């Protein structure tokens, strides 16, 4: 019974987190999405100009400057007003932030699952379990060599972040047209793959 309750609690927590992420990417709350989007972009653009160490140090200094200034301000204010409100960050200092054993186990299990799945998929592709899938993977890697020549990792990451915060909204507004074009492209790709499978011996998938 306890295990069922814990599982339900975990699923509820995951659904809540997923819902918040969707609301963020779909700009349900414009101020919140704008703040996250601009902060992430600012961080990534900073990393294009400075090293990770420098950016981390500057962010730490900015945070410390804000907290120290606020602490001094509240101390002076309490001295002038002769109040005894205590430490301004007391609530946050007393907040529990340690990960529980169950949380560590849950995250470790997820990482292990994703790692094993990735390793199995890479083994399948590199050892040519299915020739068509391996050829598709080879084409993808070949295209990535050109992408890598045009963009560095940070630039690609910036493009990914921009796409994450723009594509869902665009798709939501123009879903019918996009689905139509994607369907046409998928049909053409499947047609080309079918022709390749017909010409190359041993590439036809076994019927289940």
PDB file of C-alpha atoms in Angstrom:
ATOM      1  CA  UNK A   1       0.000   0.000   0.000  1.00  0.00           C
ATOM      2  CA  UNK A   2       2.845   2.351   0.909  1.00  0.00           C
ATOM      3  CA  UNK A   3       4.646   1.510  -2.350  1.00  0.00           C
ATOM      4  CA  UNK A   4       1.515   2.375  -4.338  1.00  0.00           C
ATOM      5  CA  UNK A   5       1.179   5.692  -2.514  1.00  0.00           C
ATOM      6  CA  UNK A   6       4.844   6.542  -3.157  1.00  0.00           C
ATOM      7  CA  UNK A   7       4.470   5.647  -6.841  1.00  0.00           C
ATOM      8  CA  UNK A   8       1.363   7.813  -7.126  1.00  0.00           C
ATOM      9  CA  UNK A   9       3.190  10.678  -5.450  1.00  0.00           C
ATOM     10  CA  UNK A  10       6.132  10.349  -7.860  1.00  0.00           C
ATOM     11  CA  UNK A  11       3.832  10.264 -10.882  1.00  0.00           C
ATOM     12  CA  UNK A  12       1.973  13.312  -9.596  1.00  0.00           C
ATOM     13  CA  UNK A  13       5.256  15.164  -9.062  1.00  0.00           C
ATOM     14  CA  UNK A  14       6.446  14.239 -12.579  1.00  0.00           C
ATOM     15  CA  UNK A  15       3.126  15.343 -14.119  1.00  0.00           C
ATOM     16  CA  UNK A  16       3.328  18.643 -12.250  1.00  0.00           C
ATOM     17  CA  UNK A  17       6.896  19.262 -13.422  1.00  0.00           C
ATOM     18  CA  UNK A  18       5.976  18.323 -17.004  1.00  0.00           C
ATOM     19  CA  UNK A  19       2.983  20.655 -16.921  1.00  0.00           C
ATOM     20  CA  UNK A  20       5.136  23.530 -15.696  1.00  0.00           C
ATOM     21  CA  UNK A  21       7.666  22.912 -18.481  1.00  0.00           C
ATOM     22  CA  UNK A  22       4.909  22.887 -21.117  1.00  0.00           C
ATOM     23  CA  UNK A  23       3.408  26.099 -19.739  1.00  0.00           C
ATOM     24  CA  UNK A  24       6.874  27.658 -19.849  1.00  0.00           C
ATOM     25  CA  UNK A  25       7.561  26.681 -23.476  1.00  0.00           C
ATOM     26  CA  UNK A  26       4.072  27.645 -24.625  1.00  0.00           C
ATOM     27  CA  UNK A  27       4.313  31.059 -22.941  1.00  0.00           C
ATOM     28  CA  UNK A  28       1.216  30.545 -20.775  1.00  0.00           C
ATOM     29  CA  UNK A  29       2.774  33.032 -18.351  1.00  0.00           C
ATOM     30  CA  UNK A  30       4.523  35.617 -20.525  1.00  0.00           C
ATOM     31  CA  UNK A  31       6.525  37.191 -17.709  1.00  0.00           C
ATOM     32  CA  UNK A  32       7.821  33.883 -16.388  1.00  0.00           C
ATOM     33  CA  UNK A  33       8.669  32.481 -19.834  1.00  0.00           C
ATOM     34  CA  UNK A  34      10.305  35.759 -20.847  1.00  0.00           C
ATOM     35  CA  UNK A  35      12.420  35.807 -17.689  1.00  0.00           C
ATOM     36  CA  UNK A  36      13.632  32.222 -18.171  1.00  0.00           C
ATOM     37  CA  UNK A  37      14.196  32.655 -21.914  1.00  0.00           C
ATOM     38  CA  UNK A  38      16.156  35.904 -21.554  1.00  0.00           C
ATOM     39  CA  UNK A  39      18.199  34.556 -18.621  1.00  0.00           C
ATOM     40  CA  UNK A  40      19.214  31.404 -20.489  1.00  0.00           C
ATOM     41  CA  UNK A  41      20.074  33.367 -23.641  1.00  0.00           C
ATOM     42  CA  UNK A  42      22.094  35.885 -21.634  1.00  0.00           C
ATOM     43  CA  UNK A  43      24.026  33.044 -19.999  1.00  0.00           C
ATOM     44  CA  UNK A  44      24.731  31.337 -23.337  1.00  0.00           C
ATOM     45  CA  UNK A  45      25.793  34.584 -25.033  1.00  0.00           C
ATOM     46  CA  UNK A  46      28.065  35.283 -22.067  1.00  0.00           C
ATOM     47  CA  UNK A  47      29.682  31.889 -22.551  1.00  0.00           C
ATOM     48  CA  UNK A  48      30.438  32.778 -26.180  1.00  0.00           C
ATOM     49  CA  UNK A  49      32.485  35.762 -24.998  1.00  0.00           C
ATOM     50  CA  UNK A  50      34.003  34.486 -21.750  1.00  0.00           C
ATOM     51  CA  UNK A  51      35.138  31.165 -20.333  1.00  0.00           C
ATOM     52  CA  UNK A  52      32.886  29.018 -18.168  1.00  0.00           C
ATOM     53  CA  UNK A  53      35.056  29.846 -15.149  1.00  0.00           C
ATOM     54  CA  UNK A  54      34.729  33.602 -15.760  1.00  0.00           C
ATOM     55  CA  UNK A  55      30.964  33.446 -16.273  1.00  0.00           C
ATOM     56  CA  UNK A  56      30.528  31.330 -13.143  1.00  0.00           C
ATOM     57  CA  UNK A  57      32.693  33.717 -11.121  1.00  0.00           C
ATOM     58  CA  UNK A  58      30.828  36.803 -12.378  1.00  0.00           C
ATOM     59  CA  UNK A  59      27.453  35.212 -11.605  1.00  0.00           C
ATOM     60  CA  UNK A  60      28.627  34.279  -8.111  1.00  0.00           C
ATOM     61  CA  UNK A  61      29.932  37.808  -7.527  1.00  0.00           C
ATOM     62  CA  UNK A  62      26.658  39.321  -8.751  1.00  0.00           C
ATOM     63  CA  UNK A  63      24.617  37.053  -6.465  1.00  0.00           C
ATOM     64  CA  UNK A  64      26.907  37.760  -3.494  1.00  0.00           C
ATOM     65  CA  UNK A  65      26.764  41.513  -4.139  1.00  0.00           C
ATOM     66  CA  UNK A  66      22.964  41.379  -4.115  1.00  0.00           C
ATOM     67  CA  UNK A  67      22.662  39.247  -0.962  1.00  0.00           C
ATOM     68  CA  UNK A  68      25.365  41.120   0.985  1.00  0.00           C
ATOM     69  CA  UNK A  69      23.882  44.500   0.057  1.00  0.00           C
ATOM     70  CA  UNK A  70      20.404  43.344   1.074  1.00  0.00           C
ATOM     71  CA  UNK A  71      21.716  41.922   4.372  1.00  0.00           C
ATOM     72  CA  UNK A  72      23.493  45.209   5.217  1.00  0.00           C
ATOM     73  CA  UNK A  73      20.428  47.235   4.204  1.00  0.00           C
ATOM     74  CA  UNK A  74      18.122  45.182   6.434  1.00  0.00           C
ATOM     75  CA  UNK A  75      20.591  45.377   9.342  1.00  0.00           C
ATOM     76  CA  UNK A  76      20.803  49.180   9.069  1.00  0.00           C
ATOM     77  CA  UNK A  77      17.027  49.409   8.739  1.00  0.00           C
ATOM     78  CA  UNK A  78      16.492  47.275  11.839  1.00  0.00           C
ATOM     79  CA  UNK A  79      19.016  49.383  13.777  1.00  0.00           C
ATOM     80  CA  UNK A  80      17.320  52.638  12.764  1.00  0.00           C
ATOM     81  CA  UNK A  81      13.801  51.371  13.431  1.00  0.00           C
ATOM     82  CA  UNK A  82      14.973  49.462  16.518  1.00  0.00           C
ATOM     83  CA  UNK A  83      13.248  46.264  15.442  1.00  0.00           C
ATOM     84  CA  UNK A  84      14.388  42.681  15.840  1.00  0.00           C
ATOM     85  CA  UNK A  85      13.234  40.913  12.696  1.00  0.00           C
ATOM     86  CA  UNK A  86      16.296  38.682  12.627  1.00  0.00           C
ATOM     87  CA  UNK A  87      18.200  37.428   9.622  1.00  0.00           C
ATOM     88  CA  UNK A  88      16.465  38.417   6.331  1.00  0.00           C
ATOM     89  CA  UNK A  89      17.254  35.047   4.779  1.00  0.00           C
ATOM     90  CA  UNK A  90      16.307  32.973   7.828  1.00  0.00           C
ATOM     91  CA  UNK A  91      13.459  31.178   6.062  1.00  0.00           C
ATOM     92  CA  UNK A  92      15.752  30.144   3.207  1.00  0.00           C
ATOM     93  CA  UNK A  93      18.581  29.119   5.551  1.00  0.00           C
ATOM     94  CA  UNK A  94      16.232  26.816   7.437  1.00  0.00           C
ATOM     95  CA  UNK A  95      14.744  25.344   4.264  1.00  0.00           C
ATOM     96  CA  UNK A  96      15.591  21.678   3.647  1.00  0.00           C
ATOM     97  CA  UNK A  97      17.556  21.337   0.391  1.00  0.00           C
ATOM     98  CA  UNK A  98      19.217  17.941   0.830  1.00  0.00           C
ATOM     99  CA  UNK A  99      18.214  15.170  -1.567  1.00  0.00           C
ATOM    100  CA  UNK A 100      16.644  12.145   0.067  1.00  0.00           C
ATOM    101  CA  UNK A 101      17.859   8.625  -0.570  1.00  0.00           C
ATOM    102  CA  UNK A 102      14.690   7.885  -2.544  1.00  0.00           C
ATOM    103  CA  UNK A 103      15.252  10.890  -4.816  1.00  0.00           C
ATOM    104  CA  UNK A 104      18.889   9.940  -5.435  1.00  0.00           C
ATOM    105  CA  UNK A 105      17.850   6.365  -6.230  1.00  0.00           C
ATOM    106  CA  UNK A 106      15.096   7.583  -8.590  1.00  0.00           C
ATOM    107  CA  UNK A 107      17.421   9.885 -10.544  1.00  0.00           C
ATOM    108  CA  UNK A 108      20.194   7.271 -10.616  1.00  0.00           C
ATOM    109  CA  UNK A 109      17.755   4.674 -11.989  1.00  0.00           C
ATOM    110  CA  UNK A 110      16.613   7.081 -14.712  1.00  0.00           C
ATOM    111  CA  UNK A 111      20.189   7.907 -15.714  1.00  0.00           C
ATOM    112  CA  UNK A 112      21.063   4.209 -15.777  1.00  0.00           C
ATOM    113  CA  UNK A 113      18.009   3.430 -17.917  1.00  0.00           C
ATOM    114  CA  UNK A 114      18.804   6.175 -20.454  1.00  0.00           C
ATOM    115  CA  UNK A 115      22.479   5.168 -20.565  1.00  0.00           C
ATOM    116  CA  UNK A 116      21.709   1.494 -21.192  1.00  0.00           C
ATOM    117  CA  UNK A 117      19.117   2.365 -23.842  1.00  0.00           C
ATOM    118  CA  UNK A 118      21.583   4.658 -25.608  1.00  0.00           C
ATOM    119  CA  UNK A 119      24.358   2.051 -25.515  1.00  0.00           C
ATOM    120  CA  UNK A 120      22.078  -0.646 -26.937  1.00  0.00           C
ATOM    121  CA  UNK A 121      20.904   1.664 -29.726  1.00  0.00           C
ATOM    122  CA  UNK A 122      24.469   2.671 -30.643  1.00  0.00           C
ATOM    123  CA  UNK A 123      25.548  -0.984 -30.663  1.00  0.00           C
ATOM    124  CA  UNK A 124      22.637  -1.796 -32.957  1.00  0.00           C
ATOM    125  CA  UNK A 125      23.533   1.016 -35.346  1.00  0.00           C
ATOM    126  CA  UNK A 126      27.320   0.552 -35.440  1.00  0.00           C
ATOM    127  CA  UNK A 127      27.115  -3.243 -35.768  1.00  0.00           C
ATOM    128  CA  UNK A 128      24.539  -2.886 -38.583  1.00  0.00           C
ATOM    129  CA  UNK A 129      21.731  -4.928 -37.103  1.00  0.00           C
ATOM    130  CA  UNK A 130      19.479  -3.162 -39.604  1.00  0.00           C
ATOM    131  CA  UNK A 131      21.235  -1.846 -42.715  1.00  0.00           C
ATOM    132  CA  UNK A 132      18.656   0.885 -43.447  1.00  0.00           C
ATOM    133  CA  UNK A 133      18.821   2.302 -39.915  1.00  0.00           C
ATOM    134  CA  UNK A 134      22.623   2.271 -40.003  1.00  0.00           C
ATOM    135  CA  UNK A 135      22.592   4.058 -43.368  1.00  0.00           C
ATOM    136  CA  UNK A 136      20.212   6.683 -41.971  1.00  0.00           C
ATOM    137  CA  UNK A 137      22.546   7.143 -39.003  1.00  0.00           C
ATOM    138  CA  UNK A 138      25.519   7.483 -41.340  1.00  0.00           C
ATOM    139  CA  UNK A 139      23.697  10.167 -43.364  1.00  0.00           C
ATOM    140  CA  UNK A 140      22.842  12.003 -40.164  1.00  0.00           C
ATOM    141  CA  UNK A 141      26.475  11.951 -39.008  1.00  0.00           C
ATOM    142  CA  UNK A 142      27.579  13.155 -42.447  1.00  0.00           C
ATOM    143  CA  UNK A 143      25.151  16.086 -42.257  1.00  0.00           C
ATOM    144  CA  UNK A 144      26.371  16.888 -38.746  1.00  0.00           C
ATOM    145  CA  UNK A 145      29.928  17.283 -40.066  1.00  0.00           C
ATOM    146  CA  UNK A 146      28.677  20.218 -42.155  1.00  0.00           C
ATOM    147  CA  UNK A 147      26.640  21.589 -39.266  1.00  0.00           C
ATOM    148  CA  UNK A 148      29.712  21.374 -37.026  1.00  0.00           C
ATOM    149  CA  UNK A 149      31.767  23.231 -39.629  1.00  0.00           C
ATOM    150  CA  UNK A 150      29.239  26.092 -39.662  1.00  0.00           C
ATOM    151  CA  UNK A 151      28.357  26.319 -35.966  1.00  0.00           C
ATOM    152  CA  UNK A 152      30.134  25.602 -32.721  1.00  0.00           C
ATOM    153  CA  UNK A 153      28.486  23.838 -29.806  1.00  0.00           C
ATOM    154  CA  UNK A 154      27.347  27.009 -28.039  1.00  0.00           C
ATOM    155  CA  UNK A 155      25.793  28.440 -31.194  1.00  0.00           C
ATOM    156  CA  UNK A 156      23.862  25.206 -31.712  1.00  0.00           C
ATOM    157  CA  UNK A 157      22.759  25.312 -28.083  1.00  0.00           C
ATOM    158  CA  UNK A 158      21.509  28.882 -28.543  1.00  0.00           C
ATOM    159  CA  UNK A 159      19.566  27.814 -31.638  1.00  0.00           C
ATOM    160  CA  UNK A 160      18.075  24.887 -29.712  1.00  0.00           C
ATOM    161  CA  UNK A 161      16.944  27.174 -26.864  1.00  0.00           C
ATOM    162  CA  UNK A 162      15.425  29.674 -29.306  1.00  0.00           C
ATOM    163  CA  UNK A 163      13.638  26.835 -31.114  1.00  0.00           C
ATOM    164  CA  UNK A 164      12.312  25.417 -27.832  1.00  0.00           C
ATOM    165  CA  UNK A 165      10.703  28.737 -26.952  1.00  0.00           C
ATOM    166  CA  UNK A 166       9.398  29.563 -30.451  1.00  0.00           C
ATOM    167  CA  UNK A 167       8.522  26.344 -32.305  1.00  0.00           C
ATOM    168  CA  UNK A 168       5.814  25.112 -29.878  1.00  0.00           C
ATOM    169  CA  UNK A 169       3.954  28.429 -30.164  1.00  0.00           C
ATOM    170  CA  UNK A 170       4.299  28.492 -33.954  1.00  0.00           C
ATOM    171  CA  UNK A 171       3.102  24.877 -34.186  1.00  0.00           C
ATOM    172  CA  UNK A 172       0.151  25.587 -31.902  1.00  0.00           C
ATOM    173  CA  UNK A 173      -0.982  28.467 -34.135  1.00  0.00           C
ATOM    174  CA  UNK A 174      -0.354  26.744 -37.499  1.00  0.00           C
ATOM    175  CA  UNK A 175      -0.768  23.066 -36.602  1.00  0.00           C
ATOM    176  CA  UNK A 176      -2.921  22.093 -39.611  1.00  0.00           C
ATOM    177  CA  UNK A 177      -0.562  23.556 -42.215  1.00  0.00           C
ATOM    178  CA  UNK A 178       2.561  22.186 -40.534  1.00  0.00           C
ATOM    179  CA  UNK A 179       1.072  18.688 -40.195  1.00  0.00           C
ATOM    180  CA  UNK A 180       0.188  18.759 -43.878  1.00  0.00           C
ATOM    181  CA  UNK A 181       3.724  19.681 -44.962  1.00  0.00           C
ATOM    182  CA  UNK A 182       5.295  17.191 -42.541  1.00  0.00           C
ATOM    183  CA  UNK A 183       3.015  14.470 -43.906  1.00  0.00           C
ATOM    184  CA  UNK A 184       4.110  15.234 -47.472  1.00  0.00           C
ATOM    185  CA  UNK A 185       7.793  15.186 -46.495  1.00  0.00           C
ATOM    186  CA  UNK A 186       7.340  11.914 -44.594  1.00  0.00           C
ATOM    187  CA  UNK A 187       5.643  10.350 -47.608  1.00  0.00           C
ATOM    188  CA  UNK A 188       8.513  11.383 -49.887  1.00  0.00           C
ATOM    189  CA  UNK A 189      11.131  10.104 -47.439  1.00  0.00           C
ATOM    190  CA  UNK A 190       9.340   6.769 -47.025  1.00  0.00           C
ATOM    191  CA  UNK A 191       9.093   6.480 -50.800  1.00  0.00           C
ATOM    192  CA  UNK A 192      12.844   7.043 -51.229  1.00  0.00           C
ATOM    193  CA  UNK A 193      13.673   4.615 -48.406  1.00  0.00           C
ATOM    194  CA  UNK A 194      11.356   2.026 -49.952  1.00  0.00           C
ATOM    195  CA  UNK A 195      13.144   2.327 -53.312  1.00  0.00           C
ATOM    196  CA  UNK A 196      16.537   1.953 -51.617  1.00  0.00           C
ATOM    197  CA  UNK A 197      15.342  -1.118 -49.716  1.00  0.00           C
ATOM    198  CA  UNK A 198      14.065  -2.663 -52.941  1.00  0.00           C
ATOM    199  CA  UNK A 199      17.433  -2.218 -54.697  1.00  0.00           C
ATOM    200  CA  UNK A 200      19.781  -3.278 -51.884  1.00  0.00           C
ATOM    201  CA  UNK A 201      19.707  -7.003 -51.009  1.00  0.00           C
ATOM    202  CA  UNK A 202      19.031  -7.870 -47.388  1.00  0.00           C
ATOM    203  CA  UNK A 203      17.537  -4.528 -46.394  1.00  0.00           C
ATOM    204  CA  UNK A 204      13.890  -5.552 -46.297  1.00  0.00           C
ATOM    205  CA  UNK A 205      12.573  -5.682 -42.760  1.00  0.00           C
ATOM    206  CA  UNK A 206      11.111  -8.907 -41.524  1.00  0.00           C
ATOM    207  CA  UNK A 207       7.351  -8.843 -41.220  1.00  0.00           C
ATOM    208  CA  UNK A 208       6.209  -9.151 -37.612  1.00  0.00           C
TER     209      UNK A 208
END
